[in-house]
Short mmCIF file of C-alpha atoms in Angstrom, two decimals:
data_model
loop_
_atom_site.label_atom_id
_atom_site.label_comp_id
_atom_site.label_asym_id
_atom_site.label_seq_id
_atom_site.Cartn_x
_atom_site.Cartn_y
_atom_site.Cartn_z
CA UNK A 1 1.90 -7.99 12.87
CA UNK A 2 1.68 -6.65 9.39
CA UNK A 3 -1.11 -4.63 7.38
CA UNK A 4 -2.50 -8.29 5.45
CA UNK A 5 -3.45 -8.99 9.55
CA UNK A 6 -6.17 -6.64 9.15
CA UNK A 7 -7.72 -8.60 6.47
CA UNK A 8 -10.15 -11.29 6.58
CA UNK A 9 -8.53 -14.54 6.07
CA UNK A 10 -10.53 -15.51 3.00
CA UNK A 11 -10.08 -12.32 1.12
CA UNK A 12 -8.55 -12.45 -2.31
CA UNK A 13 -6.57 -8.97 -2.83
CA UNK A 14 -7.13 -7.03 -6.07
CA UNK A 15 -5.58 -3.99 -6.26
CA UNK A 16 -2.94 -2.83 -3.44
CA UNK A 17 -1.44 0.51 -2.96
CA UNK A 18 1.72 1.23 -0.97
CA UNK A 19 2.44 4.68 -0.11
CA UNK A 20 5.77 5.10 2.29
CA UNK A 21 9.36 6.30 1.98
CA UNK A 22 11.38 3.14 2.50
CA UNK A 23 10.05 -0.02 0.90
CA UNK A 24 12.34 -2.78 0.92
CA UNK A 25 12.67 -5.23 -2.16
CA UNK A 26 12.86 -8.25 0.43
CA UNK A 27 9.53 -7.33 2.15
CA UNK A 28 7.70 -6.56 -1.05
CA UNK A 29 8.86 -9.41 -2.88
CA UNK A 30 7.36 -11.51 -0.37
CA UNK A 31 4.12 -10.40 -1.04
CA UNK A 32 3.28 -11.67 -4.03
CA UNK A 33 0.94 -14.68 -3.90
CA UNK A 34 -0.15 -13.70 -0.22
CA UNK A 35 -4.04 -13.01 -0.61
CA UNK A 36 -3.83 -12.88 -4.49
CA UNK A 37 -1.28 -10.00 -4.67
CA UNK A 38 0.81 -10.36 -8.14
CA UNK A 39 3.04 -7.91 -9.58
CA UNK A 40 0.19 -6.75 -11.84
CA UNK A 41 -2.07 -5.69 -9.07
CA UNK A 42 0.37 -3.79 -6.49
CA UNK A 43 1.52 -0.60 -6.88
CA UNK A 44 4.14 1.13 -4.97
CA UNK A 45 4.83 5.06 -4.10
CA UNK A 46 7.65 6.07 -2.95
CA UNK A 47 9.99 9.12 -1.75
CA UNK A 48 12.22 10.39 -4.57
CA UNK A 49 15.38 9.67 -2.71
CA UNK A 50 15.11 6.01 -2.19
CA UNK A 51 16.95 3.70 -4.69
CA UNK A 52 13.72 1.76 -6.68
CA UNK A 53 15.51 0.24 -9.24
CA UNK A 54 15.87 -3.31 -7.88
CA UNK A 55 11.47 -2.54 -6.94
CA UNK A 56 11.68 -1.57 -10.82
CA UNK A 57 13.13 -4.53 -12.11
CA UNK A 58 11.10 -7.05 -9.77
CA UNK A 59 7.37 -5.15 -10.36
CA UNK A 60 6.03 -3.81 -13.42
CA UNK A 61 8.18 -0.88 -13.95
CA UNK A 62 4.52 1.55 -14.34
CA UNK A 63 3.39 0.68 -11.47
CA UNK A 64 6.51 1.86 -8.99
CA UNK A 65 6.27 5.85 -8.39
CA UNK A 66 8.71 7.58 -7.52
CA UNK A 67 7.41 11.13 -5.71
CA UNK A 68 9.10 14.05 -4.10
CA UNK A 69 7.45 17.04 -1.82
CA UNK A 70 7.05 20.51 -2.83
CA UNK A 71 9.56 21.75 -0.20
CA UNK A 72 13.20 21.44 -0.54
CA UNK A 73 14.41 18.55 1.33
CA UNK A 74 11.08 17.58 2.04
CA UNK A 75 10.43 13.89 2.37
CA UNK A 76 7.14 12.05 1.64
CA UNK A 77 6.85 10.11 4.76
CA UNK A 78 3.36 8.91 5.24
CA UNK A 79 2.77 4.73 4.86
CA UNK A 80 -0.69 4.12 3.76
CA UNK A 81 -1.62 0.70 2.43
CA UNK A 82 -5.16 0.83 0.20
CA UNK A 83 -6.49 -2.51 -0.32
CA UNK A 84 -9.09 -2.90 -2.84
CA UNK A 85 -10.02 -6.81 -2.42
CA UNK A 86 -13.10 -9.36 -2.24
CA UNK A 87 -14.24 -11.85 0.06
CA UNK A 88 -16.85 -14.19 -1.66
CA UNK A 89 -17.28 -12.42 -4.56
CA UNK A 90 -18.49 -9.45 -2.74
CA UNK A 91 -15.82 -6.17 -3.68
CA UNK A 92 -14.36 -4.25 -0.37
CA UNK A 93 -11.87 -1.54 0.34
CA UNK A 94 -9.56 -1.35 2.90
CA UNK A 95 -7.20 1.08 4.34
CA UNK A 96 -4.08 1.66 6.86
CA UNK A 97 -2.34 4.52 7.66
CA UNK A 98 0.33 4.47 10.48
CA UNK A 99 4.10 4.52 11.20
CA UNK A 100 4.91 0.89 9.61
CA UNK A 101 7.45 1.90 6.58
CA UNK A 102 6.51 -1.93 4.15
CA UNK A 103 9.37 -3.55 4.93
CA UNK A 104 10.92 -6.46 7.17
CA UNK A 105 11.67 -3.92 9.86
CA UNK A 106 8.39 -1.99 9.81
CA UNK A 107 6.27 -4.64 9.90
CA UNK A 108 8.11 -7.64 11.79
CA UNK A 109 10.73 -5.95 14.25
CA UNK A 110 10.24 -2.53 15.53
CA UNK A 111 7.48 -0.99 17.41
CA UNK A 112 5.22 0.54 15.15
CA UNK A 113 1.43 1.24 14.70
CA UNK A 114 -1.60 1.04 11.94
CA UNK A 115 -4.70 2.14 11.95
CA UNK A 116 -7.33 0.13 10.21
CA UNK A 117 -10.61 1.29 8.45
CA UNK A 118 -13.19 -0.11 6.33
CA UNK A 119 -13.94 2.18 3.52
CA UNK A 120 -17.77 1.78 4.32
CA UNK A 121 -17.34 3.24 7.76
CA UNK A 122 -17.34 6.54 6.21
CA UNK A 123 -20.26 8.65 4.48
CA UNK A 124 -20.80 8.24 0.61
CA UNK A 125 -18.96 11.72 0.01
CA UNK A 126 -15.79 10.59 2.26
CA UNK A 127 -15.52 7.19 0.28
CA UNK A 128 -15.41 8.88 -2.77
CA UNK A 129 -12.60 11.33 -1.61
CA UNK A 130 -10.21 8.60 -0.47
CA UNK A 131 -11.03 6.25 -3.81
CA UNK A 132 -10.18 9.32 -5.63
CA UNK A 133 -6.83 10.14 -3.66
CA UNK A 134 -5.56 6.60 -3.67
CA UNK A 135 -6.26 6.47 -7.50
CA UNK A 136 -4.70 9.61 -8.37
CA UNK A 137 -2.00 8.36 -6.55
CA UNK A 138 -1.53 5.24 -8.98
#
């Protein structure tokens, strides 16, 4: 099972964050032209130790981040996944948070675990507070 599980079947992806420490160019890569997902409408944030540069060279180079912790030798280890997408016509946000790390591994061979939720499952105040964290994020 992977995150794109979660969505309907007929939705059409138009913006998709990735937040996690160990994306892998293989599992990304085959992404694009699942559920409308291009290079120009995925953007990827990532630890500040993990090699990017083949990410770099395969996405648009703005929209891979590279991030760090405020602690020494801290590593940013959350995987999110914040899908903005529609399903006919009508706009929708989406959003997982779990232990899957977006790549072959994390979301075809080990273990792992994502919780889904539907942005408009929340109150109008707690929408706005995760729109705003995911975009200051990108």
């Amino acid at each position: 099972m992977q995150f794109l599980d979660f969505l309907p079947d007929d939705a059409e992806i138009t913006k998709l964050i990735i937040v996690g420490p160990y994306p892998s160019y293989e599992y990304i890569s085959s992404l694009i032209g699942i559920k409308g997902i291009t290079k120009e409408n995925i953007f990827l944030i990532v630890d500040d130790g993990w090699d990017v540069d083949k990410l770099k060279e395969f996405l648009l180079q703005k929209h891979v981040r590279r991030v760090r912790t405020s602690f020494e030798g801290g590593l940013v280890h959350a995987k999110m996944y914040y899908c903005c997408y529609k399903v006919k016509e009508k706009s929708k946000i989406s959003f997982m948070i779990g232990s899957a790390n977006a790549s072959n591994n994390g979301m075809k061979y080990n273990a792992e675990s994502l919780a889904f939720y539907r942005l408009s499952q929340f109150v109008e105040e707690d929408q706005n507070a995760i729109k705003e964290y995911f975009n200051n994020l990108k």
